[in-house]
Coordinates of C-alpha atoms and ligand atoms in Angstrom, one line a residue:
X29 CA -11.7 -2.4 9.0
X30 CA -8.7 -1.4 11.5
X31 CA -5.4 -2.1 11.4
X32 CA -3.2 -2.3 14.1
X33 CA 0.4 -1.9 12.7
X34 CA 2.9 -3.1 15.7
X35 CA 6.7 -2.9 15.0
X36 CA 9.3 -4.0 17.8
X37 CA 12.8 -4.5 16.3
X38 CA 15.6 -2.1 17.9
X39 CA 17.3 -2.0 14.6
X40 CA 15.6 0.5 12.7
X41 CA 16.4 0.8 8.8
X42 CA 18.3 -2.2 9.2
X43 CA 15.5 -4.2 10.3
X44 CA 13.8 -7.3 8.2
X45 CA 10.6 -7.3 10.4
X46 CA 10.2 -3.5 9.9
X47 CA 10.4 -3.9 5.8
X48 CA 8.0 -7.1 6.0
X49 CA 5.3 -5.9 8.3
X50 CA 5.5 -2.7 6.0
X51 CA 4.8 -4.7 3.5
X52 CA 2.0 -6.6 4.6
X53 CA 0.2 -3.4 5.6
X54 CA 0.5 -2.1 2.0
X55 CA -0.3 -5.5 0.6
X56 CA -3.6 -5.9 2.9
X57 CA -4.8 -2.1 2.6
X58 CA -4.4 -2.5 -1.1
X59 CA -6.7 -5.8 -0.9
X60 CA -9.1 -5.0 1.9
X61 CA -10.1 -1.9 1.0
X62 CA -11.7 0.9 3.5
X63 CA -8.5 -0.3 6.2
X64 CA -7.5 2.2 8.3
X65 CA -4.2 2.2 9.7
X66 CA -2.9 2.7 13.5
X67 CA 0.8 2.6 14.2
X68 CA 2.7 1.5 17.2
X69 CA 6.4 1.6 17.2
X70 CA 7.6 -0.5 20.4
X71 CA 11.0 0.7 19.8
X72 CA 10.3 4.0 20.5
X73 CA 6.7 3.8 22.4
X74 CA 7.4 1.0 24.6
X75 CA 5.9 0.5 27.8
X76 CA 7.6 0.0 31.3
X77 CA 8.2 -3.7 32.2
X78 CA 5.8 -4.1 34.9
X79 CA 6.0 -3.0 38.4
X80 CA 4.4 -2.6 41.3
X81 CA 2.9 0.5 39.7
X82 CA 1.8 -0.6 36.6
X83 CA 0.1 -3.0 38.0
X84 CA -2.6 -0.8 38.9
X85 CA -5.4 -2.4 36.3
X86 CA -4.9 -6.1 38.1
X87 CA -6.3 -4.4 41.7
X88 CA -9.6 -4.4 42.9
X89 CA -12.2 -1.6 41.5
X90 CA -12.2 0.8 43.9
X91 CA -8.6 0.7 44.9
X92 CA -6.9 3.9 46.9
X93 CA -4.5 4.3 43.8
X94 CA -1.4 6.8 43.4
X95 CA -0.8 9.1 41.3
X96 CA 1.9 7.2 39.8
X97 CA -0.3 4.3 39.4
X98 CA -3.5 6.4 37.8
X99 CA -1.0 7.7 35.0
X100 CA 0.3 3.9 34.6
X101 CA -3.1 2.4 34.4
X102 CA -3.8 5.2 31.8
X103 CA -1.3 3.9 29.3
X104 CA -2.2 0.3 30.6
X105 CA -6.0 1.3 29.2
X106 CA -4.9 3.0 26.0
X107 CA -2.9 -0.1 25.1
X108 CA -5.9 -2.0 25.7
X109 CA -8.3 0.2 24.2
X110 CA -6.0 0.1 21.2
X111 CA -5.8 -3.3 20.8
X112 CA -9.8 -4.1 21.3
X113 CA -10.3 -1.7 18.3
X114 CA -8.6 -3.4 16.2
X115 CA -9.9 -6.1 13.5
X116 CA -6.5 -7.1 12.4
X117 CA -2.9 -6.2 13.8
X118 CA 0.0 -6.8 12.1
X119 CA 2.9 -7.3 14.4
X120 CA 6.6 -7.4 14.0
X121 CA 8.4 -9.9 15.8
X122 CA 12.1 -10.5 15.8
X123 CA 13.9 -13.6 17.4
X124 CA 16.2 -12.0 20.5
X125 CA 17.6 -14.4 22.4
X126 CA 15.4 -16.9 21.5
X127 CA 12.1 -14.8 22.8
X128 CA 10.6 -12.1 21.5
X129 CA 12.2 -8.5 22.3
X130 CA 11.0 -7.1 25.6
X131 CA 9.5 -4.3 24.3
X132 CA 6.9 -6.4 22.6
X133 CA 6.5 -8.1 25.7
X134 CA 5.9 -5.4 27.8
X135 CA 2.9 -4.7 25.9
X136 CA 1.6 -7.9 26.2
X137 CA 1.9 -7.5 30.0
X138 CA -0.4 -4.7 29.4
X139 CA -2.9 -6.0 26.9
X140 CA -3.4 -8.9 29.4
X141 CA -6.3 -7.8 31.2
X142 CA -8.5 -9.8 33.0
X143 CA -12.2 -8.8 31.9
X144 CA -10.8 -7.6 28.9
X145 CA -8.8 -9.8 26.9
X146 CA -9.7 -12.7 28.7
X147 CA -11.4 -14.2 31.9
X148 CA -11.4 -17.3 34.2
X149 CA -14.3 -19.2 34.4
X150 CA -14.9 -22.4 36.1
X151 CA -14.2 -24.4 33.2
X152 CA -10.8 -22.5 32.4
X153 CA -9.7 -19.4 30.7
X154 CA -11.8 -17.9 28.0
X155 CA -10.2 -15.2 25.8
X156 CA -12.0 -12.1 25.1
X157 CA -10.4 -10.8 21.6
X158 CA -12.5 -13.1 19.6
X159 CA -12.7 -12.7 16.3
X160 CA -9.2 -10.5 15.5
X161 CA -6.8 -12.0 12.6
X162 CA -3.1 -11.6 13.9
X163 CA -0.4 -11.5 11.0
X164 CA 3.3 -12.4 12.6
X165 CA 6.5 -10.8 10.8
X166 CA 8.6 -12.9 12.3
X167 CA 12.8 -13.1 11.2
X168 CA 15.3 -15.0 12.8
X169 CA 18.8 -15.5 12.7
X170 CA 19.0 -19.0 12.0
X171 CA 16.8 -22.2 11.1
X172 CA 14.0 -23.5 13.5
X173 CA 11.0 -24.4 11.4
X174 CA 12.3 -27.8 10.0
X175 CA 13.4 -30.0 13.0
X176 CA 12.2 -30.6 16.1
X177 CA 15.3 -29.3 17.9
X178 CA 14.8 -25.8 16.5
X179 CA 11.2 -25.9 17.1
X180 CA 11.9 -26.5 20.4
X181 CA 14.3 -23.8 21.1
X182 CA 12.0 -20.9 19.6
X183 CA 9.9 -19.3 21.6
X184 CA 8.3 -16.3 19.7
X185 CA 6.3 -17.7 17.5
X186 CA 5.3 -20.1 19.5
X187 CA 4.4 -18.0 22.5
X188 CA 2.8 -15.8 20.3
X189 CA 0.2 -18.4 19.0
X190 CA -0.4 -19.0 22.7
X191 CA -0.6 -15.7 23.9
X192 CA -2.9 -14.7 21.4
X193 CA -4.8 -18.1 21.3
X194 CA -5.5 -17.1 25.0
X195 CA -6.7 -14.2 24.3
X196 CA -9.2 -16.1 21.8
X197 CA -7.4 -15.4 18.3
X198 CA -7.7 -18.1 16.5
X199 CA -6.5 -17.0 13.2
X200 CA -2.9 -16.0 13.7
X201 CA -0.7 -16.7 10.3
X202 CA 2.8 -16.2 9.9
X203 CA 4.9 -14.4 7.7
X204 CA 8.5 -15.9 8.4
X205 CA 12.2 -14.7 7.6
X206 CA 14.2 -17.0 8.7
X207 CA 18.1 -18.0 8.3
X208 CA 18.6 -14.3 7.9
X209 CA 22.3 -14.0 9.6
X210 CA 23.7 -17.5 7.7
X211 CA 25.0 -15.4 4.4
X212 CA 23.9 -13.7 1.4
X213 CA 22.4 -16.9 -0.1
X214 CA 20.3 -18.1 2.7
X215 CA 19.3 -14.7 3.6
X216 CA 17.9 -14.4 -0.1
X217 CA 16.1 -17.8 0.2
X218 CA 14.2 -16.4 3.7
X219 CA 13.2 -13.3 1.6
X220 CA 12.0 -15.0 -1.0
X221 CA 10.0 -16.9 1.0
X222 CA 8.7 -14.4 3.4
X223 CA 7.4 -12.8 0.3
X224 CA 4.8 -16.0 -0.1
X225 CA 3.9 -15.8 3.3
X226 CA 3.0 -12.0 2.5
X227 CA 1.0 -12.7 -0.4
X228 CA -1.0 -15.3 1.2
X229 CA -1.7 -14.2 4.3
X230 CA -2.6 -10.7 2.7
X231 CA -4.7 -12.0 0.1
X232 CA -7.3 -14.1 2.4
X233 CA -10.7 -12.1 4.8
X234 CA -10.2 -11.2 7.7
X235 CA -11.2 -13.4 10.5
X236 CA -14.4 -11.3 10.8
X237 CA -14.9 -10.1 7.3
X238 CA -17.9 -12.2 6.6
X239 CA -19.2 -11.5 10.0
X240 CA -18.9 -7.5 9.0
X241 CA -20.0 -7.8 5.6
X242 CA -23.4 -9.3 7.0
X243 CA -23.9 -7.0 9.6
X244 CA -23.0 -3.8 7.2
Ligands
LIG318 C1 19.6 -8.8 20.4 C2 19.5 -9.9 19.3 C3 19.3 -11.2 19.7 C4 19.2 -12.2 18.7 N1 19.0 -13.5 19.1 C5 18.8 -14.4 18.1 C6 18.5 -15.8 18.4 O1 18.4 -16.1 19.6 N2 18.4 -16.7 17.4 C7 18.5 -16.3 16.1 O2 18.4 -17.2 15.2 N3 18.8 -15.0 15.8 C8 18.9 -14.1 16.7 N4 19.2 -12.8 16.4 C9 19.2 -12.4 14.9 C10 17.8 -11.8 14.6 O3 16.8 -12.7 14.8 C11 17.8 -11.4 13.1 O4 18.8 -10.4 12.9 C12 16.5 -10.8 12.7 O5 16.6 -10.3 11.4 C13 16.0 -9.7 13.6 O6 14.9 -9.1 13.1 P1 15.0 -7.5 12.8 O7 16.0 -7.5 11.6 O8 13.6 -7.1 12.4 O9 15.5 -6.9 14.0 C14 19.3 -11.8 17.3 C15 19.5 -10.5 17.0 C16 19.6 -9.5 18.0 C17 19.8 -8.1 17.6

């Protein structure tokens, strides 16, 4: 089994998704075992946001490309690549400004392929990544899980479970920090909770597991 291991807060040591998706890795390796481990720091091994360069892989096969957009659609294609190998990818995800940091979205304008992570058809879109599990750290500042207000004003993990739902990953679970900046007390109660989420969503198969199992 492969493990994609995806970290995008700016805030290094200091950072609550970094600790938690750390976490999960250890926790799912030591139940799954045979997982093997790839790392992407976003932080440090972000993407450009997209340009008229990068967006090399959405022209025509066959297109007169530069050399400035060969080299982007090379990193555009690992990314991809990357992401298509994996069976499970655990993915840090800190609340910024009520989004997701850019550097995690930048490589989701890159994994976005069509013909590769998903396509149109004439009934709709159909996402390509079938079969992947998806395990969210996601921390936040403040509250938004437990009224419709806040649920409304987040959108990271719920744009996640769409983007990733698109991409046809059904089987997305969250591990959630949140209430992590409203004092010592509160910030304990988000740990503490966050560590449930770990065990849980660590503890079940992967989405393809049986699926693998059968075939090996
Ligand atoms: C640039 C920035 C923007 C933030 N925006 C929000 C926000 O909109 N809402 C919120 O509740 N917390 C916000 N926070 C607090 C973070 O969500 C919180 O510190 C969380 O722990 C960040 O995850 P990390 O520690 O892994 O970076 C923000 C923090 C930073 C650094």
């Amino acid at each position: 089994m492969k493990l994609l291991h995806i970290d995008s807060s700016v805030l290094a040591d200091n950072s609550v998704s970094r600790k938690l998706t750390a976490q999960i890795v250890a926790e799912w390796s030591a139940n799954h075992a045979g997982t093997t481990v790839d790392y992407l720091d976003l932080a440090t091994q972000a993407p450009s946001h997209l340009s008229a360069d990068s967006l090399g892989f959405r022209l025509p096969a066959g297109a007169d490309l530069s050399d400035v957009q060969k080299s982007e659609n090379a990193i555009s294609e690992a990314l991809v690549q990357q992401f298509l190998a994996a069976d499970v990818i655990v993915v840090g995800a800190p609340l910024y400004n009520f989004s997701i940091p850019s550097q995690l979205k930048a490589w989701i304008d890159r994994v976005a392929q069509v013909g590769r992570t998903f396509k149109y058809t004439d009934k709709g879109p159909v996402g390509l990544a079938t079969g992947k599990t998806v395990i969210v750290a996601s921390t936040r500042g403040g509250i938004y899980s437990t009224s419709e207000g806040g649920q409304a004003m987040e959108h990271q993990e719920s744009y996640l479970k769409v983007v990733f739902g698109f991409f046809g990953i059904t089987d997305v679970r969250i591990v959630r920090a949140e209430g992590v900046s409203m004092g010592d007390a509160a910030k304990a109660t988000a740990l503490s909770a966050a560590q449930a989420d770990v065990a849980a969503a660590t503890s079940q198969k992967a989405a393809n597991q049986d699926v693998a199992t059968i075939a090996a």
